[in-house]
Coordinates of N, CA and C in Angstrom, one line a residue:
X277 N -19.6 6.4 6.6 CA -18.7 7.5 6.4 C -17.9 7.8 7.7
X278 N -16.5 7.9 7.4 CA -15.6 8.7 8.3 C -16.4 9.8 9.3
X279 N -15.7 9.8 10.4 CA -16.3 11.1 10.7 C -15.1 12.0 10.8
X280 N -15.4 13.1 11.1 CA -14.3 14.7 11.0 C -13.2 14.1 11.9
X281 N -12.0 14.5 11.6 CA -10.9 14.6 12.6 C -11.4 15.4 13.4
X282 N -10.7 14.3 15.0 CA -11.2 14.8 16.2 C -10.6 15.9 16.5
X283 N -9.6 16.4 16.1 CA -8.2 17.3 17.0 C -7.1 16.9 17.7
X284 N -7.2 15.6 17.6 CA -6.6 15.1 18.7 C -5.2 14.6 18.5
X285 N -4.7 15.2 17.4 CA -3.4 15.1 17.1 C -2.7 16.5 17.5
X286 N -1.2 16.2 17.7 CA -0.3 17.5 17.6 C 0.2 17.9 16.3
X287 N 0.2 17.2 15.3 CA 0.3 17.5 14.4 C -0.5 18.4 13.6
X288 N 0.2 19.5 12.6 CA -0.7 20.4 11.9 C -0.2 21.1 11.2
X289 N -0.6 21.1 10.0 CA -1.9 20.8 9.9 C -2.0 19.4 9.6
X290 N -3.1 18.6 9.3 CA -3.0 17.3 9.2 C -3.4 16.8 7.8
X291 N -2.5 15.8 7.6 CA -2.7 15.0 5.9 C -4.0 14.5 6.4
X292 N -4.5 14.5 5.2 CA -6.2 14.0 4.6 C -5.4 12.9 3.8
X293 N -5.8 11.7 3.6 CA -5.5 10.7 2.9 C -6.6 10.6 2.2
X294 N -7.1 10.4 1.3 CA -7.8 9.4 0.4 C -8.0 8.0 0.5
X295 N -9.0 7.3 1.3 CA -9.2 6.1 1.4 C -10.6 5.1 0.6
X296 N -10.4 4.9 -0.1 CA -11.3 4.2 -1.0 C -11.8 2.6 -0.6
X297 N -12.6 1.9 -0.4 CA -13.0 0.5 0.0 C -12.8 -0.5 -1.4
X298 N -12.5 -1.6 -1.0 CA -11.6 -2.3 -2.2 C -12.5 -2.8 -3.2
X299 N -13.7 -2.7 -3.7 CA -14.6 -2.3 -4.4 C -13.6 -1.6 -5.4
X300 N -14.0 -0.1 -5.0 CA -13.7 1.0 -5.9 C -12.2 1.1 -5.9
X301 N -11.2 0.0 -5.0 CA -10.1 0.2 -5.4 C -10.0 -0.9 -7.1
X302 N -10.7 -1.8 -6.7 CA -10.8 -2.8 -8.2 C -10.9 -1.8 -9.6
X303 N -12.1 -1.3 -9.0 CA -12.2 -0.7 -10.3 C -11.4 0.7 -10.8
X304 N -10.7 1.3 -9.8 CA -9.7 2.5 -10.3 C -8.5 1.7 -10.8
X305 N -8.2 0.8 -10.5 CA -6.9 -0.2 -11.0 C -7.2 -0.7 -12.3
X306 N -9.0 -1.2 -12.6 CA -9.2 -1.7 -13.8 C -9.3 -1.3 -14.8
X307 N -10.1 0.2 -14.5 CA -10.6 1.2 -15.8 C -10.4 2.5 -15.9
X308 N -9.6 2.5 -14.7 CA -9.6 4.3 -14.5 C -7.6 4.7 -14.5
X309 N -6.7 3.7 -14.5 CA -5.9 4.3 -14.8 C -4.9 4.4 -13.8
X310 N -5.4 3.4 -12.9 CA -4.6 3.7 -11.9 C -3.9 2.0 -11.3
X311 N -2.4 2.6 -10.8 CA -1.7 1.2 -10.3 C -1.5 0.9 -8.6
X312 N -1.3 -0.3 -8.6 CA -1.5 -1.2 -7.4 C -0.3 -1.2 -6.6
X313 N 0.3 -0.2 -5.8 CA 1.1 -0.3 -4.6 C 1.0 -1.1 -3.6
X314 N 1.8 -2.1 -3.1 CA 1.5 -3.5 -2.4 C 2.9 -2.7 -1.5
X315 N 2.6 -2.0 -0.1 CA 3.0 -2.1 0.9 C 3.9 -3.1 1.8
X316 N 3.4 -4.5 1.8 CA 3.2 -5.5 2.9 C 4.8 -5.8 2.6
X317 N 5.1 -6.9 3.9 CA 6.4 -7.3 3.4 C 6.4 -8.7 2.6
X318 N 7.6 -8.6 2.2 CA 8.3 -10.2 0.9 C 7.3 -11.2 1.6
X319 N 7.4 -11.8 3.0 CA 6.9 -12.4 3.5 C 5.3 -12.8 3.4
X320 N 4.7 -11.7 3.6 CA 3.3 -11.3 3.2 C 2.6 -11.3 2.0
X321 N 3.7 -11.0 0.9 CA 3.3 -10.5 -0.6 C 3.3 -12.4 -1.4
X322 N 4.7 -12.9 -0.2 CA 4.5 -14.1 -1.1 C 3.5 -15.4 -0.5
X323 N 2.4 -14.6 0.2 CA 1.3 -15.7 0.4 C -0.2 -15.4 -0.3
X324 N 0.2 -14.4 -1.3 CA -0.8 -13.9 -2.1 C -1.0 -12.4 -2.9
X325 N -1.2 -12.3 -3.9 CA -1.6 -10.5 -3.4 C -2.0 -10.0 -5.2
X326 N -2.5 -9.3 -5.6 CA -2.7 -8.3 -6.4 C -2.3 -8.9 -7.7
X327 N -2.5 -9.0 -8.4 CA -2.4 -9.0 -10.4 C -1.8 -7.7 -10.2
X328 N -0.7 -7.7 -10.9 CA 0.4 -6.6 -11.5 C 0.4 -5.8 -10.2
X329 N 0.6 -6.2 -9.3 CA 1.1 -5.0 -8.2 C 2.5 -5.1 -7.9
X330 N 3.0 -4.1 -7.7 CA 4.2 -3.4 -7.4 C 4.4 -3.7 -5.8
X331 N 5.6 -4.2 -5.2 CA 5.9 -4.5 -4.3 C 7.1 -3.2 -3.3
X332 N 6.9 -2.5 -2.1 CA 7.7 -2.0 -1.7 C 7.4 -1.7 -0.5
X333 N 7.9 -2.5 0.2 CA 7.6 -2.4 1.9 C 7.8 -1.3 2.6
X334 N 6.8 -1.1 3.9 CA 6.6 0.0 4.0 C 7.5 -0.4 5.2
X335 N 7.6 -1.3 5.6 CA 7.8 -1.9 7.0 C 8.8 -3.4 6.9
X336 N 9.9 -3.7 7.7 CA 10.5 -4.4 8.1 C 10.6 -5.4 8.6
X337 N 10.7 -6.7 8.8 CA 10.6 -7.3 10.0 C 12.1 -7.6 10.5
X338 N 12.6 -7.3 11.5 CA 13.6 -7.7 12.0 C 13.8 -8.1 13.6
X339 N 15.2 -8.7 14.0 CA 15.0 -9.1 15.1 C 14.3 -8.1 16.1
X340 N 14.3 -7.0 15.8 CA 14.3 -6.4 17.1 C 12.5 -5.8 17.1
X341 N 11.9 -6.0 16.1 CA 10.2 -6.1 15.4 C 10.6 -5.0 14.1
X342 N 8.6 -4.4 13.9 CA 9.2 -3.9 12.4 C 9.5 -2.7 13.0
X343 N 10.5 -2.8 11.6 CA 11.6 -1.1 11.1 C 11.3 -0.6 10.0
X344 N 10.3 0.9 10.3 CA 10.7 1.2 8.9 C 11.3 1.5 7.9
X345 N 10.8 1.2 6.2 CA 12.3 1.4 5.4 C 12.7 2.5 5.1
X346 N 13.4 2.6 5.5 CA 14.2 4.2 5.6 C 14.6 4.7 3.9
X347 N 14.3 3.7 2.6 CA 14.0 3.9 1.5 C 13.4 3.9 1.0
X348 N 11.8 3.9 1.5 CA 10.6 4.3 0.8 C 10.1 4.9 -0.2
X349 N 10.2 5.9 0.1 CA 9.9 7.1 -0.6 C 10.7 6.8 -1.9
X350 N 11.9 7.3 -1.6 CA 13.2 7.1 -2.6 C 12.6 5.8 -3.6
X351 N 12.5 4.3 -3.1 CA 12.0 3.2 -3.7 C 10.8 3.5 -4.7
X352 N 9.7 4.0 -4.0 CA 8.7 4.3 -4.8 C 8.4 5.3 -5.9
X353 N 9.5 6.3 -5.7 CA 9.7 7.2 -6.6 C 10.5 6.6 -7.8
X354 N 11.5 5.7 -7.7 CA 11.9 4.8 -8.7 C 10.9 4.0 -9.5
X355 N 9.8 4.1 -9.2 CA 8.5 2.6 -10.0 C 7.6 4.2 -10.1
X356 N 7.2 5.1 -10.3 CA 6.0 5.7 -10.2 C 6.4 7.8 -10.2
X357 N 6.2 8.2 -11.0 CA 6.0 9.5 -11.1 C 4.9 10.0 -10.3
X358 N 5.8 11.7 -9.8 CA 4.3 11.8 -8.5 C 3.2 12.4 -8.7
X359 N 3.0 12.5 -10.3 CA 1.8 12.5 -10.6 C 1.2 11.4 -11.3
X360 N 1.5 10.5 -11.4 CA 0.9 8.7 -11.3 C -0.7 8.6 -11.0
X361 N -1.5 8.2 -10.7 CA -2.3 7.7 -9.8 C -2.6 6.2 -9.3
X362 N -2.2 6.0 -8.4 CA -1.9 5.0 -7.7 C -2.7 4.6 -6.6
X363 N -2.6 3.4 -5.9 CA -3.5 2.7 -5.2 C -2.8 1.9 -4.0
X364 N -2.7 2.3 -2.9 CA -1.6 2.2 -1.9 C -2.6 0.9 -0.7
X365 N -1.7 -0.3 -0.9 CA -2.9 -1.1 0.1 C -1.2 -2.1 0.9
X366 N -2.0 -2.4 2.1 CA -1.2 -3.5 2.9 C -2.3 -5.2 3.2
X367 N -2.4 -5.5 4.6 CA -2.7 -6.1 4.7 C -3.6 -5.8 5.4
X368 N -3.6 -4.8 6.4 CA -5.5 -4.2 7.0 C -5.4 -2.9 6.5
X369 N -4.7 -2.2 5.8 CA -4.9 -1.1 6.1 C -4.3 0.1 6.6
X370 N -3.5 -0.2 7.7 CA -3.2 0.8 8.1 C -1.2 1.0 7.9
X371 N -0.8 0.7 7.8 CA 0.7 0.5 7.0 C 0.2 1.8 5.8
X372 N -0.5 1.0 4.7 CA -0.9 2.0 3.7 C -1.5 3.2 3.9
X373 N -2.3 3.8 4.8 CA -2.4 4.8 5.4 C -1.6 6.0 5.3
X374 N -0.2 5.5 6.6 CA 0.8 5.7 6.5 C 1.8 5.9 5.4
X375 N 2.1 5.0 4.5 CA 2.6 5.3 3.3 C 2.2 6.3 2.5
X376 N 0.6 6.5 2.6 CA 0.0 7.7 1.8 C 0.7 8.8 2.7
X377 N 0.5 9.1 3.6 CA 1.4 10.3 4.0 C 2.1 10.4 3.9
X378 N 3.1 9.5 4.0 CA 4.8 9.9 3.3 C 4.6 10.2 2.5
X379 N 4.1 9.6 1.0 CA 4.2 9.8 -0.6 C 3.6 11.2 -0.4
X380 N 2.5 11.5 0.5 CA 2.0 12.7 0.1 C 3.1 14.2 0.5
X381 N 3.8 13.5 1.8 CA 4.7 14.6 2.2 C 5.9 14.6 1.0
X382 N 6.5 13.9 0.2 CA 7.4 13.7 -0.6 C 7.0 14.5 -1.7
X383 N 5.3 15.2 -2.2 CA 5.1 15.6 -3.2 C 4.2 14.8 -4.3
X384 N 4.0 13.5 -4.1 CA 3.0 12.4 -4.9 C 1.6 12.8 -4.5
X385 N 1.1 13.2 -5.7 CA -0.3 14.1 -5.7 C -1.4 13.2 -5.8
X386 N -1.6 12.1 -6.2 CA -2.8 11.3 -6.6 C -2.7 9.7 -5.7
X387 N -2.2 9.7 -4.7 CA -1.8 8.3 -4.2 C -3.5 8.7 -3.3
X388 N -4.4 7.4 -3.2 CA -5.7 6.6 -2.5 C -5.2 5.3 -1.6
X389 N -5.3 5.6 0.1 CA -5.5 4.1 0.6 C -6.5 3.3 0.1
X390 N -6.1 1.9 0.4 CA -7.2 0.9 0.0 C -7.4 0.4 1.8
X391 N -8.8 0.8 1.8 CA -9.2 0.9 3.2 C -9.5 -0.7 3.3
X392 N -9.1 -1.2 4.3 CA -9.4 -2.7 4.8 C -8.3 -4.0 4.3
X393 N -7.3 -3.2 3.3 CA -6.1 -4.1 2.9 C -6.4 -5.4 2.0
X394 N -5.4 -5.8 1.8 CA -5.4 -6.9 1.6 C -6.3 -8.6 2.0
X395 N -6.9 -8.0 3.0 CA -7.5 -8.9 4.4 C -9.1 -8.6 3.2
X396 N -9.4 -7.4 3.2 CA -10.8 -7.4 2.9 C -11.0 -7.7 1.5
X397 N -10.2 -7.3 0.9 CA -10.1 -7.6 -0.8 C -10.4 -9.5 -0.4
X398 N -9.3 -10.4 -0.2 CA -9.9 -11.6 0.1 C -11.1 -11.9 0.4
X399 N -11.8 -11.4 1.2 CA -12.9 -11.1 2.1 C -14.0 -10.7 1.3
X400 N -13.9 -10.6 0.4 CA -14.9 -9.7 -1.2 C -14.8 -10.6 -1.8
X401 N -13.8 -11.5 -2.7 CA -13.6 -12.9 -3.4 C -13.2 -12.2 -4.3
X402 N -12.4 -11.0 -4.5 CA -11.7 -10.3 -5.7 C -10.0 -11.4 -5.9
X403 N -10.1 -11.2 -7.1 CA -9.0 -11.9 -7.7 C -7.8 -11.8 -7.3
X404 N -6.7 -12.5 -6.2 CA -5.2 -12.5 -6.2 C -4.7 -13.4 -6.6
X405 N -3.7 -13.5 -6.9 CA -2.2 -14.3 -7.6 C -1.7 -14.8 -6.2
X406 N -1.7 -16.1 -6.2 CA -0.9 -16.8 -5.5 C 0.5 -17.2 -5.9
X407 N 1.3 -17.3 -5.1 CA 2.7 -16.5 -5.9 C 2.9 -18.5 -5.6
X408 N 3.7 -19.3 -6.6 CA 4.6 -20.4 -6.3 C 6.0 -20.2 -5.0
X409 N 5.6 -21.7 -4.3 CA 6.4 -21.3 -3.3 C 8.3 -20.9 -4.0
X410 N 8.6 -20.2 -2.9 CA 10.6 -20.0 -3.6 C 10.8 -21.4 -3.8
X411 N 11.4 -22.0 -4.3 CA 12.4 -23.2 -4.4 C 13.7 -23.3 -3.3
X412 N 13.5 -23.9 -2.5 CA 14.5 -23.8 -1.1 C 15.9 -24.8 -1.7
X413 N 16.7 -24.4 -0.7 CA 18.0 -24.7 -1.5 C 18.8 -25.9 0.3
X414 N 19.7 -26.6 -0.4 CA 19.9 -27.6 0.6 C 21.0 -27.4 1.6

């Protein structure tokens, strides 16, 4: 178990996120009604990821490193009503974190990180879709 927020933020009051271990993320996705938000970028998503998950990056990569997408929110509100319940995961973790607090500051009432990403779900032997490479052009 977590322990208490230290105080050690300036922010306040502070978002409480919901983080669930990818276990219990399986099964809120399988039986309980809830959908797969895939964080990561294009990049990331297309070396593996999720059965029926929804793709919207939380994060950028560009020359200058990542940027975040200054359409997020807006994006995610287009795939998902903000009373949905949904299941917010990256690649370790903490990207989706993050996203939970936006969605949460935007008003989306039921969004859960998936604690350990992407990385741990593998790491468990739970089921991903390996996406076919793009077809590169000459």
């Amino acid at each position: 178990m977590a322990p208490p927020h230290d105080g050690c933020s300036s922010e306040s009051p502070a978002t409480v996120v919901t983080t669930v271990d990818v276990t219990a993320a399986r099964d809120l996705i399988a039986s309980a009604g809830h959908r797969y938000l895939d964080v990561r970028t294009e990049e990331e998503l297309s070396k593996g990821h999720l059965e029926n998950s929804l793709n919207v990056p939380y994060m950028f990569i560009t020359p200058q490193g990542r940027e975040k997408n200054p359409a997020f929110v807006e994006q995610v509100a287009s795939l998902f009503t903000k009373e949905e319940h949904v299941v917010v995961g990256c690649q370790s973790g903490k990207r989706s974190e993050l996203a939970c607090i936006d969605l949460q500051a935007a008003g989306f009432k039921n969004v859960k990180n998936m604690g350990g990403g992407y990385i741990a779900w593998v790491g468990k032997g739970l089921p991903v879709h390996n996406a076919t490479p793009a077809p590169t052009t000459a």
